[in-house]
mmCIF file of C-alpha atoms in Angstrom:
data_model
loop_
_atom_site.group_PDB
_atom_site.id
_atom_site.type_symbol
_atom_site.label_atom_id
_atom_site.label_comp_id
_atom_site.label_asym_id
_atom_site.label_seq_id
_atom_site.Cartn_x
_atom_site.Cartn_y
_atom_site.Cartn_z
ATOM 1 C CA UNK K 21 0.000 0.000 0.000
ATOM 2 C CA UNK K 22 1.500 3.402 -0.896
ATOM 3 C CA UNK K 23 2.456 5.460 2.116
ATOM 4 C CA UNK K 24 0.422 8.645 2.436
ATOM 5 C CA UNK K 25 2.064 12.038 2.361
ATOM 6 C CA UNK K 26 2.164 13.731 5.721
ATOM 7 C CA UNK K 27 0.383 16.866 4.546
ATOM 8 C CA UNK K 28 -2.175 17.533 1.802
ATOM 9 C CA UNK K 29 -1.064 18.867 -1.564
ATOM 10 C CA UNK K 30 -2.046 22.553 -1.980
ATOM 11 C CA UNK K 31 -4.954 22.930 -4.446
ATOM 12 C CA UNK K 32 -2.945 25.114 -6.836
ATOM 13 C CA UNK K 33 -0.180 22.522 -7.320
ATOM 14 C CA UNK K 34 -0.220 20.502 -10.570
ATOM 15 C CA UNK K 35 -0.305 17.239 -8.589
ATOM 16 C CA UNK K 36 -3.340 18.180 -6.507
ATOM 17 C CA UNK K 37 -5.772 15.288 -6.914
ATOM 18 C CA UNK K 38 -3.292 13.244 -8.950
ATOM 19 C CA UNK K 39 -2.544 9.707 -7.793
ATOM 20 C CA UNK K 40 -2.361 6.132 -9.013
ATOM 21 C CA UNK K 41 -4.225 3.371 -7.133
ATOM 22 C CA UNK K 42 -2.205 0.544 -5.652
ATOM 23 C CA UNK K 43 -3.744 -1.938 -8.101
ATOM 24 C CA UNK K 44 -2.666 0.224 -11.029
ATOM 25 C CA UNK K 45 0.956 0.427 -9.846
ATOM 26 C CA UNK K 46 1.084 -3.290 -9.125
ATOM 27 C CA UNK K 47 -0.252 -4.056 -12.604
ATOM 28 C CA UNK K 48 2.429 -1.866 -14.164
ATOM 29 C CA UNK K 49 5.095 -3.714 -12.171
ATOM 30 C CA UNK K 50 3.606 -7.071 -13.179
ATOM 31 C CA UNK K 51 3.792 -6.152 -16.871
ATOM 32 C CA UNK K 52 7.268 -4.635 -16.747
ATOM 33 C CA UNK K 53 8.821 -7.123 -14.303
ATOM 34 C CA UNK K 54 7.066 -10.459 -14.900
ATOM 35 C CA UNK K 55 7.738 -13.078 -12.257
ATOM 36 C CA UNK K 56 8.345 -10.693 -9.374
ATOM 37 C CA UNK K 57 5.710 -11.391 -6.779
ATOM 38 C CA UNK K 58 6.415 -8.744 -4.117
ATOM 39 C CA UNK K 59 6.604 -4.981 -4.382
ATOM 40 C CA UNK K 60 6.783 -2.172 -1.854
ATOM 41 C CA UNK K 61 5.298 1.160 -2.951
ATOM 42 C CA UNK K 62 6.204 4.442 -1.269
ATOM 43 C CA UNK K 63 4.803 7.828 -2.275
ATOM 44 C CA UNK K 64 7.107 10.818 -2.078
ATOM 45 C CA UNK K 65 5.803 13.147 0.589
ATOM 46 C CA UNK K 66 3.890 16.291 -0.294
ATOM 47 C CA UNK K 67 6.055 19.327 -0.968
ATOM 48 C CA UNK K 68 8.977 17.360 -2.409
ATOM 49 C CA UNK K 69 7.680 17.375 -5.976
ATOM 50 C CA UNK K 70 5.651 20.003 -7.824
ATOM 51 C CA UNK K 71 4.883 18.911 -11.408
ATOM 52 C CA UNK K 72 4.712 15.143 -10.883
ATOM 53 C CA UNK K 73 3.402 12.623 -8.383
ATOM 54 C CA UNK K 74 6.351 10.413 -7.462
ATOM 55 C CA UNK K 75 6.289 6.779 -6.271
ATOM 56 C CA UNK K 76 9.257 4.639 -5.285
ATOM 57 C CA UNK K 77 9.005 0.958 -6.161
ATOM 58 C CA UNK K 78 11.161 -1.494 -4.204
ATOM 59 C CA UNK K 79 11.384 -5.241 -4.653
ATOM 60 C CA UNK K 80 12.001 -7.183 -1.409
ATOM 61 C CA UNK K 81 14.622 -9.880 -1.610
ATOM 62 C CA UNK K 82 16.622 -8.201 -4.365
ATOM 63 C CA UNK K 83 20.326 -7.492 -4.018
ATOM 64 C CA UNK K 84 21.160 -4.713 -1.594
ATOM 65 C CA UNK K 85 22.567 -2.499 -4.343
ATOM 66 C CA UNK K 86 19.311 -2.684 -6.288
ATOM 67 C CA UNK K 87 17.763 0.753 -5.791
ATOM 68 C CA UNK K 88 14.428 -0.117 -7.341
ATOM 69 C CA UNK K 89 12.552 2.229 -9.650
ATOM 70 C CA UNK K 90 10.854 5.604 -9.680
ATOM 71 C CA UNK K 91 7.360 6.012 -11.131
ATOM 72 C CA UNK K 92 6.898 9.607 -12.250
ATOM 73 C CA UNK K 93 3.247 10.490 -12.900
ATOM 74 C CA UNK K 94 2.242 13.584 -14.884
ATOM 75 C CA UNK K 95 0.581 16.344 -12.916
ATOM 76 C CA UNK K 96 -2.447 18.202 -14.198
ATOM 77 C CA UNK K 97 -1.825 20.454 -17.191
ATOM 78 C CA UNK K 98 0.688 18.036 -18.768
ATOM 79 C CA UNK K 99 0.140 15.521 -21.531
ATOM 80 C CA UNK K 100 1.887 13.056 -23.795
ATOM 81 C CA UNK K 101 4.340 15.692 -25.071
ATOM 82 C CA UNK K 102 6.076 15.869 -21.668
ATOM 83 C CA UNK K 103 6.359 12.082 -21.524
ATOM 84 C CA UNK K 104 7.787 11.871 -25.049
ATOM 85 C CA UNK K 105 10.240 14.663 -24.323
ATOM 86 C CA UNK K 106 11.716 13.197 -21.139
ATOM 87 C CA UNK K 107 11.930 9.674 -22.570
ATOM 88 C CA UNK K 108 13.753 11.128 -25.587
ATOM 89 C CA UNK K 109 16.132 13.292 -23.540
ATOM 90 C CA UNK K 110 17.090 10.435 -21.200
ATOM 91 C CA UNK K 111 17.742 8.196 -24.206
ATOM 92 C CA UNK K 112 19.950 10.875 -25.779
ATOM 93 C CA UNK K 113 21.915 11.238 -22.548
ATOM 94 C CA UNK K 114 22.330 7.478 -22.272
ATOM 95 C CA UNK K 115 23.747 7.237 -25.789
ATOM 96 C CA UNK K 116 26.026 10.277 -25.926
ATOM 97 C CA UNK K 117 26.942 10.780 -22.254
ATOM 98 C CA UNK K 118 26.886 7.346 -20.575
ATOM 99 C CA UNK K 119 29.289 8.578 -17.887
ATOM 100 C CA UNK K 120 26.771 11.122 -16.591
ATOM 101 C CA UNK K 121 24.727 9.447 -13.826
ATOM 102 C CA UNK K 122 21.102 9.839 -14.853
ATOM 103 C CA UNK K 123 18.018 7.586 -14.803
ATOM 104 C CA UNK K 124 17.368 5.038 -17.540
ATOM 105 C CA UNK K 125 13.878 4.628 -18.961
ATOM 106 C CA UNK K 126 12.301 1.274 -18.089
ATOM 107 C CA UNK K 127 8.779 1.863 -19.442
ATOM 108 C CA UNK K 128 6.318 4.675 -20.044
ATOM 109 C CA UNK K 129 2.729 5.479 -20.894
ATOM 110 C CA UNK K 130 1.557 8.548 -22.741
ATOM 111 C CA UNK K 131 -2.114 8.027 -21.898
ATOM 112 C CA UNK K 132 -1.846 6.120 -18.607
ATOM 113 C CA UNK K 133 -3.237 2.896 -20.064
ATOM 114 C CA UNK K 134 -0.938 1.814 -22.919
ATOM 115 C CA UNK K 135 2.397 0.623 -21.529
ATOM 116 C CA UNK K 136 5.481 1.014 -23.749
ATOM 117 C CA UNK K 137 8.542 -1.100 -22.970
ATOM 118 C CA UNK K 138 11.630 -0.570 -25.166
ATOM 119 C CA UNK K 139 12.004 -3.380 -27.654
ATOM 120 C CA UNK K 140 8.570 -4.873 -26.933
ATOM 121 C CA UNK K 141 5.088 -4.380 -28.378
ATOM 122 C CA UNK K 142 2.773 -2.112 -26.341
ATOM 123 C CA UNK K 143 0.561 -3.614 -23.623
ATOM 124 C CA UNK K 144 -2.800 -2.088 -22.736
ATOM 125 C CA UNK K 145 -4.013 -2.051 -19.137
ATOM 126 C CA UNK K 146 -7.597 -3.048 -18.404
ATOM 127 C CA UNK K 147 -9.855 -0.008 -18.113
ATOM 128 C CA UNK K 148 -11.121 -1.159 -14.720
ATOM 129 C CA UNK K 149 -7.517 -1.006 -13.464
ATOM 130 C CA UNK K 150 -6.493 2.273 -15.109
ATOM 131 C CA UNK K 151 -9.500 4.467 -15.869
ATOM 132 C CA UNK K 152 -8.617 7.956 -17.165
ATOM 133 C CA UNK K 153 -5.092 7.844 -15.746
ATOM 134 C CA UNK K 154 -2.379 10.440 -16.436
ATOM 135 C CA UNK K 155 0.767 9.604 -18.363
ATOM 136 C CA UNK K 156 3.822 8.349 -16.534
ATOM 137 C CA UNK K 157 7.454 7.223 -16.848
ATOM 138 C CA UNK K 158 9.023 4.305 -14.958
ATOM 139 C CA UNK K 159 12.763 4.795 -14.621
ATOM 140 C CA UNK K 160 15.702 3.434 -12.696
ATOM 141 C CA UNK K 161 16.445 5.101 -9.396
ATOM 142 C CA UNK K 162 19.839 6.728 -8.988
ATOM 143 C CA UNK K 163 21.457 6.843 -5.542
ATOM 144 C CA UNK K 164 22.049 9.842 -3.353
ATOM 145 C CA UNK K 165 20.305 12.762 -1.689
ATOM 146 C CA UNK K 166 19.327 16.076 -3.310
ATOM 147 C CA UNK K 167 21.768 18.893 -2.630
ATOM 148 C CA UNK K 168 18.785 20.996 -1.512
ATOM 149 C CA UNK K 169 18.147 18.586 1.395
ATOM 150 C CA UNK K 170 21.679 18.820 2.818
ATOM 151 C CA UNK K 171 23.607 21.295 4.930
ATOM 152 C CA UNK K 172 26.872 21.732 3.027
ATOM 153 C CA UNK K 173 29.792 24.073 3.619
ATOM 154 C CA UNK K 174 31.284 26.336 0.954
ATOM 155 C CA UNK K 175 34.073 23.890 0.082
ATOM 156 C CA UNK K 176 31.592 21.066 -0.497
ATOM 157 C CA UNK K 177 29.325 23.273 -2.617
ATOM 158 C CA UNK K 178 32.266 24.497 -4.677
ATOM 159 C CA UNK K 179 33.345 20.921 -5.374
ATOM 160 C CA UNK K 180 29.803 19.879 -6.334
ATOM 161 C CA UNK K 181 29.411 22.896 -8.641
ATOM 162 C CA UNK K 182 32.700 22.112 -10.388
ATOM 163 C CA UNK K 183 31.603 18.491 -10.871
ATOM 164 C CA UNK K 184 28.295 19.730 -12.250
ATOM 165 C CA UNK K 185 30.132 22.020 -14.674
ATOM 166 C CA UNK K 186 32.101 19.043 -15.991
ATOM 167 C CA UNK K 187 28.827 17.203 -16.687
ATOM 168 C CA UNK K 188 27.150 20.194 -18.349
ATOM 169 C CA UNK K 189 30.203 20.600 -20.563
ATOM 170 C CA UNK K 190 29.949 16.905 -21.497
ATOM 171 C CA UNK K 191 26.452 17.208 -22.911
ATOM 172 C CA UNK K 192 27.366 20.482 -24.574
ATOM 173 C CA UNK K 193 30.369 18.939 -26.321
ATOM 174 C CA UNK K 194 29.219 15.362 -26.943
ATOM 175 C CA UNK K 195 25.565 15.708 -27.949
ATOM 176 C CA UNK K 196 25.353 17.042 -31.515
ATOM 177 C CA UNK K 197 23.737 20.494 -31.751
ATOM 178 C CA UNK K 198 20.558 20.779 -33.775
ATOM 179 C CA UNK K 199 19.271 23.030 -36.536
ATOM 180 C CA UNK K 200 15.907 23.440 -34.802
ATOM 181 C CA UNK K 201 14.937 24.596 -31.336
ATOM 182 C CA UNK K 202 12.553 23.189 -28.731
ATOM 183 C CA UNK K 203 11.573 19.966 -27.014
ATOM 184 C CA UNK K 204 11.493 16.468 -28.477
ATOM 185 C CA UNK K 205 8.755 14.276 -29.869
ATOM 186 C CA UNK K 206 8.758 10.746 -31.275
ATOM 187 C CA UNK K 207 9.207 10.929 -35.039
ATOM 188 C CA UNK K 208 6.620 8.933 -36.960
ATOM 189 C CA UNK K 209 7.759 9.578 -40.554
ATOM 190 C CA UNK K 210 10.593 8.083 -42.599
ATOM 191 C CA UNK K 211 13.804 7.655 -40.614
ATOM 192 C CA UNK K 212 15.796 9.814 -43.007
ATOM 193 C CA UNK K 213 13.513 12.791 -42.277
ATOM 194 C CA UNK K 214 14.036 12.648 -38.509
ATOM 195 C CA UNK K 215 16.003 15.386 -36.757
ATOM 196 C CA UNK K 216 17.742 12.898 -34.432
ATOM 197 C CA UNK K 217 18.384 9.180 -34.922
ATOM 198 C CA UNK K 218 19.514 7.070 -31.985
ATOM 199 C CA UNK K 219 21.186 3.672 -32.144
ATOM 200 C CA UNK K 220 19.210 2.248 -29.226
ATOM 201 C CA UNK K 221 16.160 -0.012 -29.332
ATOM 202 C CA UNK K 222 15.867 -0.144 -33.133
ATOM 203 C CA UNK K 223 12.864 -2.488 -32.847
ATOM 204 C CA UNK K 224 10.901 -0.182 -30.586
ATOM 205 C CA UNK K 225 7.505 0.208 -32.222
ATOM 206 C CA UNK K 226 6.975 3.588 -30.539
ATOM 207 C CA UNK K 227 9.645 5.264 -32.653
ATOM 208 C CA UNK K 228 11.613 6.659 -29.704
ATOM 209 C CA UNK K 229 14.835 5.987 -31.650
ATOM 210 C CA UNK K 230 13.910 8.610 -34.261
ATOM 211 C CA UNK K 231 13.090 12.041 -32.892
ATOM 212 C CA UNK K 232 11.869 15.438 -34.030
ATOM 213 C CA UNK K 233 12.536 18.800 -32.359
ATOM 214 C CA UNK K 234 9.092 20.396 -32.104
ATOM 215 C CA UNK K 235 7.145 22.590 -29.726
ATOM 216 C CA UNK K 236 7.690 23.794 -26.167
ATOM 217 C CA UNK K 237 6.464 21.594 -23.317
ATOM 218 C CA UNK K 238 6.894 24.393 -20.792
ATOM 219 C CA UNK K 239 4.017 26.540 -22.010
ATOM 220 C CA UNK K 240 2.040 23.785 -23.733
ATOM 221 C CA UNK K 241 3.041 25.155 -27.135
ATOM 222 C CA UNK K 242 2.539 22.443 -29.754
ATOM 223 C CA UNK K 243 3.865 23.149 -33.237
ATOM 224 C CA UNK K 244 3.810 21.284 -36.531
ATOM 225 C CA UNK K 245 6.646 23.369 -37.978
ATOM 226 C CA UNK K 246 10.094 23.699 -36.375
ATOM 227 C CA UNK K 247 11.534 26.753 -34.643
ATOM 228 C CA UNK K 248 14.595 27.802 -36.625
ATOM 229 C CA UNK K 249 15.847 31.013 -34.969
ATOM 230 C CA UNK K 250 16.106 32.776 -31.625
ATOM 231 C CA UNK K 251 13.837 35.620 -32.678
ATOM 232 C CA UNK K 252 11.197 33.079 -33.748
ATOM 233 C CA UNK K 253 11.532 31.318 -30.383
ATOM 234 C CA UNK K 254 10.997 34.549 -28.430
ATOM 235 C CA UNK K 255 8.122 35.596 -30.668
ATOM 236 C CA UNK K 256 6.300 32.299 -30.096
ATOM 237 C CA UNK K 257 6.760 32.570 -26.342
ATOM 238 C CA UNK K 258 5.649 36.194 -26.206
ATOM 239 C CA UNK K 259 2.550 35.501 -28.317
ATOM 240 C CA UNK K 260 1.593 32.547 -26.104
ATOM 241 C CA UNK K 261 1.915 34.690 -22.980
ATOM 242 C CA UNK K 262 -0.036 37.502 -24.635
ATOM 243 C CA UNK K 263 -2.854 35.045 -25.341
ATOM 244 C CA UNK K 264 -2.905 34.032 -21.664
ATOM 245 C CA UNK K 265 -2.935 37.670 -20.616
ATOM 246 C CA UNK K 266 -5.970 38.336 -22.827
ATOM 247 C CA UNK K 267 -7.973 35.229 -21.920
ATOM 248 C CA UNK K 268 -7.212 34.298 -18.302
ATOM 249 C CA UNK K 269 -9.165 36.391 -15.795
ATOM 250 C CA UNK K 270 -6.346 36.075 -13.273
ATOM 251 C CA UNK K 271 -4.311 38.551 -15.309
ATOM 252 C CA UNK K 272 -7.127 40.920 -16.275
ATOM 253 C CA UNK K 273 -5.772 43.819 -14.125
ATOM 254 C CA UNK K 274 -2.645 43.832 -16.325
ATOM 255 C CA UNK K 275 -4.336 43.682 -19.737
ATOM 256 C CA UNK K 276 -3.591 47.315 -20.441
ATOM 257 C CA UNK K 277 -0.094 46.052 -21.315
ATOM 258 C CA UNK K 278 -1.395 44.061 -24.300
ATOM 259 C CA UNK K 279 -1.146 46.779 -27.010
ATOM 260 C CA UNK K 280 2.381 47.706 -25.965
ATOM 261 C CA UNK K 281 3.437 44.026 -25.960
ATOM 262 C CA UNK K 282 1.980 43.608 -29.464
ATOM 263 C CA UNK K 283 3.953 46.604 -30.677
ATOM 264 C CA UNK K 284 7.103 45.258 -29.007
ATOM 265 C CA UNK K 285 6.713 41.900 -30.785
ATOM 266 C CA UNK K 286 6.268 43.512 -34.190
ATOM 267 C CA UNK K 287 8.760 46.376 -34.027
ATOM 268 C CA UNK K 288 11.349 45.923 -31.269
ATOM 269 C CA UNK K 289 11.948 42.171 -31.096
ATOM 270 C CA UNK K 290 13.224 41.717 -34.691
ATOM 271 C CA UNK K 291 15.578 44.672 -34.282
ATOM 272 C CA UNK K 292 17.054 43.199 -31.093
ATOM 273 C CA UNK K 293 18.327 40.318 -33.216
ATOM 274 C CA UNK K 294 19.182 42.417 -36.272
ATOM 275 C CA UNK K 295 21.937 40.784 -38.285
ATOM 276 C CA UNK K 296 21.258 37.275 -36.997
ATOM 277 C CA UNK K 297 20.234 34.803 -39.736
ATOM 278 C CA UNK K 298 16.642 33.574 -39.736
ATOM 279 C CA UNK K 299 17.973 30.021 -39.643
ATOM 280 C CA UNK K 300 21.379 28.919 -38.395
ATOM 281 C CA UNK K 301 22.461 25.327 -38.959
ATOM 282 C CA UNK K 302 23.431 23.413 -35.804
ATOM 283 C CA UNK K 303 22.930 26.418 -33.544
ATOM 284 C CA UNK K 304 20.869 24.896 -30.712
ATOM 285 C CA UNK K 305 22.497 22.844 -27.950
ATOM 286 C CA UNK K 306 21.233 20.224 -25.507
ATOM 287 C CA UNK K 307 19.948 22.008 -22.419
ATOM 288 C CA UNK K 308 18.804 20.561 -19.083
ATOM 289 C CA UNK K 309 16.685 23.639 -18.338
ATOM 290 C CA UNK K 310 16.523 22.938 -14.596
ATOM 291 C CA UNK K 311 19.929 22.759 -12.932
ATOM 292 C CA UNK K 312 18.482 23.351 -9.475
ATOM 293 C CA UNK K 313 20.013 21.818 -6.304
ATOM 294 C CA UNK K 314 16.900 19.636 -5.895
ATOM 295 C CA UNK K 315 17.763 17.882 -9.160
ATOM 296 C CA UNK K 316 21.385 17.097 -8.319
ATOM 297 C CA UNK K 317 21.942 14.059 -6.093
ATOM 298 C CA UNK K 318 25.149 13.451 -4.129
ATOM 299 C CA UNK K 319 26.723 10.785 -1.940
ATOM 300 C CA UNK K 320 29.616 11.040 0.491
ATOM 301 C CA UNK K 321 31.805 7.934 0.510
ATOM 302 C CA UNK K 322 34.629 9.456 2.559
ATOM 303 C CA UNK K 323 33.978 11.814 5.453
ATOM 304 C CA UNK K 324 37.261 13.576 4.677
ATOM 305 C CA UNK K 325 36.393 14.174 1.020
ATOM 306 C CA UNK K 326 33.720 16.311 -0.648
ATOM 307 C CA UNK K 327 30.465 14.642 -1.752
ATOM 308 C CA UNK K 328 30.323 13.190 -5.247
ATOM 309 C CA UNK K 329 27.486 13.772 -7.697
ATOM 310 C CA UNK K 330 25.648 10.449 -7.977
ATOM 311 C CA UNK K 331 22.785 11.512 -10.199
ATOM 312 C CA UNK K 332 21.193 14.322 -12.205
ATOM 313 C CA UNK K 333 17.426 13.995 -12.549
ATOM 314 C CA UNK K 334 14.375 15.744 -13.988
ATOM 315 C CA UNK K 335 14.886 16.231 -17.730
ATOM 316 C CA UNK K 336 11.185 16.777 -18.446
ATOM 317 C CA UNK K 337 11.745 20.253 -19.924
ATOM 318 C CA UNK K 338 15.171 19.540 -21.435
ATOM 319 C CA UNK K 339 15.696 19.949 -25.152
ATOM 320 C CA UNK K 340 17.693 21.921 -27.704
ATOM 321 C CA UNK K 341 17.862 25.663 -27.081
ATOM 322 C CA UNK K 342 20.155 28.682 -27.575
ATOM 323 C CA UNK K 343 23.395 28.380 -25.623
ATOM 324 C CA UNK K 344 22.402 30.939 -23.003
ATOM 325 C CA UNK K 345 19.135 29.269 -21.973
ATOM 326 C CA UNK K 346 20.865 26.710 -19.732
ATOM 327 C CA UNK K 347 21.656 29.546 -17.349
ATOM 328 C CA UNK K 348 18.664 31.871 -17.582
ATOM 329 C CA UNK K 349 16.745 30.560 -14.567
ATOM 330 C CA UNK K 350 19.780 30.793 -12.323
ATOM 331 C CA UNK K 351 20.954 34.046 -13.869
ATOM 332 C CA UNK K 352 17.601 35.774 -13.436
ATOM 333 C CA UNK K 353 16.216 34.405 -10.181
ATOM 334 C CA UNK K 354 17.817 31.255 -8.839
ATOM 335 C CA UNK K 355 21.513 32.024 -8.472
ATOM 336 C CA UNK K 356 21.100 32.169 -4.711
ATOM 337 C CA UNK K 357 19.984 28.508 -4.720
ATOM 338 C CA UNK K 358 23.610 27.460 -5.181
ATOM 339 C CA UNK K 359 25.137 30.297 -3.196
ATOM 340 C CA UNK K 360 28.563 31.798 -3.463
ATOM 341 C CA UNK K 361 31.318 30.823 -4.089
ATOM 342 C CA UNK K 362 29.746 27.652 -5.519
ATOM 343 C CA UNK K 363 27.926 29.232 -8.468
ATOM 344 C CA UNK K 364 30.899 31.366 -9.484
ATOM 345 C CA UNK K 365 33.056 28.217 -9.411
ATOM 346 C CA UNK K 366 30.485 26.569 -11.676
ATOM 347 C CA UNK K 367 30.758 29.394 -14.203
ATOM 348 C CA UNK K 368 34.567 29.562 -14.016
ATOM 349 C CA UNK K 369 34.922 25.843 -14.620
ATOM 350 C CA UNK K 370 32.560 26.022 -17.613
ATOM 351 C CA UNK K 371 34.535 28.897 -19.085
ATOM 352 C CA UNK K 372 37.727 26.844 -18.725
ATOM 353 C CA UNK K 373 35.998 24.079 -20.680
ATOM 354 C CA UNK K 374 34.978 26.439 -23.470
ATOM 355 C CA UNK K 375 31.316 27.000 -22.569
ATOM 356 C CA UNK K 376 29.895 30.521 -22.801
ATOM 357 C CA UNK K 377 28.431 31.611 -19.458
ATOM 358 C CA UNK K 378 26.872 34.665 -17.831
ATOM 359 C CA UNK K 379 29.300 37.280 -16.506
ATOM 360 C CA UNK K 380 30.923 36.436 -13.174
ATOM 361 C CA UNK K 381 30.424 39.342 -10.725
ATOM 362 C CA UNK K 382 33.601 41.317 -10.172
ATOM 363 C CA UNK K 383 35.526 39.613 -12.981
ATOM 364 C CA UNK K 384 34.078 41.216 -16.097
ATOM 365 C CA UNK K 385 33.871 37.874 -17.876
ATOM 366 C CA UNK K 386 31.271 36.844 -20.404
ATOM 367 C CA UNK K 387 29.581 38.858 -23.144
ATOM 368 C CA UNK K 388 27.658 41.326 -20.986
ATOM 369 C CA UNK K 389 25.610 42.872 -23.806
ATOM 370 C CA UNK K 390 24.050 39.660 -25.160
ATOM 371 C CA UNK K 391 23.502 38.226 -21.701
ATOM 372 C CA UNK K 392 21.671 41.386 -20.650
ATOM 373 C CA UNK K 393 19.365 41.098 -23.660
ATOM 374 C CA UNK K 394 18.540 37.473 -22.805
ATOM 375 C CA UNK K 395 17.974 38.303 -19.134
ATOM 376 C CA UNK K 396 15.574 41.133 -19.945
ATOM 377 C CA UNK K 397 13.625 39.035 -22.461
ATOM 378 C CA UNK K 398 13.355 36.193 -19.971
ATOM 379 C CA UNK K 399 12.155 38.574 -17.259
ATOM 380 C CA UNK K 400 9.570 40.097 -19.587
ATOM 381 C CA UNK K 401 8.183 36.741 -20.732
ATOM 382 C CA UNK K 402 8.031 35.361 -17.181
ATOM 383 C CA UNK K 403 6.019 38.316 -15.891
ATOM 384 C CA UNK K 404 3.381 38.795 -18.603
ATOM 385 C CA UNK K 405 1.242 35.896 -17.364
ATOM 386 C CA UNK K 406 3.143 34.244 -14.493
ATOM 387 C CA UNK K 407 2.380 30.520 -14.220
ATOM 388 C CA UNK K 408 2.668 30.749 -10.424
ATOM 389 C CA UNK K 409 -0.329 33.102 -10.083
ATOM 390 C CA UNK K 410 -2.792 33.000 -8.507
ATOM 391 C CA UNK K 411 -1.291 30.038 -6.629
ATOM 392 C CA UNK K 412 -1.740 30.670 -2.909
ATOM 393 C CA UNK K 413 -2.521 34.375 -3.440
ATOM 394 C CA UNK K 414 -5.922 36.025 -3.458
ATOM 395 C CA UNK K 415 -7.482 39.415 -2.851
ATOM 396 C CA UNK K 416 -5.056 42.171 -1.955
ATOM 397 C CA UNK K 417 -2.034 39.853 -1.968
ATOM 398 C CA UNK K 418 -2.789 38.790 -5.545
ATOM 399 C CA UNK K 419 -3.238 42.421 -6.571
ATOM 400 C CA UNK K 420 0.185 43.269 -5.127
ATOM 401 C CA UNK K 421 1.852 40.397 -6.990
ATOM 402 C CA UNK K 422 0.177 41.363 -10.262
ATOM 403 C CA UNK K 423 1.321 44.966 -9.828
ATOM 404 C CA UNK K 424 4.895 43.750 -9.279
ATOM 405 C CA UNK K 425 4.708 41.677 -12.464
ATOM 406 C CA UNK K 426 3.301 44.609 -14.424
ATOM 407 C CA UNK K 427 6.198 46.791 -13.338
ATOM 408 C CA UNK K 428 8.627 44.002 -14.246
ATOM 409 C CA UNK K 429 7.249 43.802 -17.795
ATOM 410 C CA UNK K 430 7.213 47.579 -18.242
ATOM 411 C CA UNK K 431 10.794 47.934 -17.004
ATOM 412 C CA UNK K 432 12.103 45.079 -19.167
ATOM 413 C CA UNK K 433 10.367 46.458 -22.279
ATOM 414 C CA UNK K 434 11.712 49.937 -21.673
ATOM 415 C CA UNK K 435 15.283 48.709 -21.221
ATOM 416 C CA UNK K 436 15.049 46.478 -24.289
ATOM 417 C CA UNK K 437 13.749 49.329 -26.425
ATOM 418 C CA UNK K 438 16.650 51.466 -25.223
ATOM 419 C CA UNK K 439 19.046 48.736 -26.384
ATOM 420 C CA UNK K 440 17.862 48.745 -30.004
ATOM 421 C CA UNK K 441 20.263 51.485 -31.218
ATOM 422 C CA UNK K 442 23.179 49.630 -29.610
ATOM 423 C CA UNK K 443 22.136 46.355 -31.221
ATOM 424 C CA UNK K 444 21.862 48.104 -34.597
ATOM 425 C CA UNK K 445 25.273 49.722 -34.408
#
C-alpha cells in the first residue's frame, strides 16, 4: 500500500488530486517485471515534488545495491508531449553521455493505459484497473540525496558545482547540436527525415529511436513546424503569454499592457536580433533547463572528502535551445539557490571548458551585452502571465503580486527598447 504524504497537496499545485491506485501500480510492475511477486510502494511526501506525483518501487529480496525504480506520474496540465520529451532526452543522454549518472527509462505510458517497454510491443491495461489515468514514466532510481536537502559548507558546494560544470560541458560537447529549437517528440515519418536518430532499441515500435525537435512543453506550445531562430523562439513565447494575458481572468488587471506588448513583438523584437540569420544550422544545444540543487543528487563515501554527484534527474523540460538558456533561470532568479562561491566556481569551470556563461560578478567575464538582452527578455516573458499566479494568493495579496509583475514587464520592455540602437550599431 503506498504510504500517504504527511500533509495535503495545496490545491494550486499541478499534482493536486493526482494519484495512481495501488492496483494500477502493481499491474504496471507485473507487466514490466514479470515473475516478481512482491513490491513495496512508497509515495514521495507532499512538498517534495511540484509537477509530478512520485512513487518509489522497491522489490524485497533483491540485491542490496538494487535501488528499485521511480514512477513519475504527470501532474495536471501536462500531456503526452512531456512524456515523449523526457523519454527522448534520457535516451539521448544514455547514448552520448553514458558517464553522466542519470536515470534510464524502463517503461512509459503517454495516456496512462498503454504501456510502452523498449524493444517490446505495447501492452494495454484493463480499463477497470487504469481508468482515465495520467501519463507516466518508470525509470531506474539513482542513488544519493538532493543537494537541496543537505547542509553543506562552501568547500563542499564548490566541489559539487565544479563536478556539475564538468557534466554540463559533457552534454554540450558530446551531444550534436541541432538546426531546430525546442523539445522532443517521437518521429513517426521516414527515418531519413528525422532530426535525431539514436542507435538504441531499433525495434521499438513507438519510434523513440527517431526524434523530431518540435514545440515547447513548458508553455504547452505544440507546433507542426520547427523553430529555426532565436527571434522566432521569443516571438512564439511572447505571443503565447499575450494570449494568456488576454484570456485568463487572473491577469485581467494587467491587460492594459497588451497593445504595448503587441507593438514590441512587431517592431522591437526583430531589431534586437538584427543581423542574426533567420535560420542557423546546428545552432541549438542540448539544455537541461533545470539545474536546481533539488535535481542534483550526491553521496559522500569518505567523510574527509567532498560529496560526489551520484545523479542528475528531472529532464522533463530539457531539449535543444540557444546556448544561453541553460543559465537563464539561475541568472535571473535562482543564483542564490547554489550560493557563493559555488555558483561562481560553476561558471569559471565552464569557461575553462569552453562553454559561454553569464558574466561572473567582479571579474568582467562573459559577453555582458548579449547576456543582458537574454535576461531582460526572460524577465519580460516570465512576468506577462506568471504561471505561479494566482497560486496561494488572493485578494489584496494577488493584486500586489500582479502589480509587481506589471512593473517588471514595463521595465524590461523599456530597457530592451533602449538597447535597439546599440544592437543596430
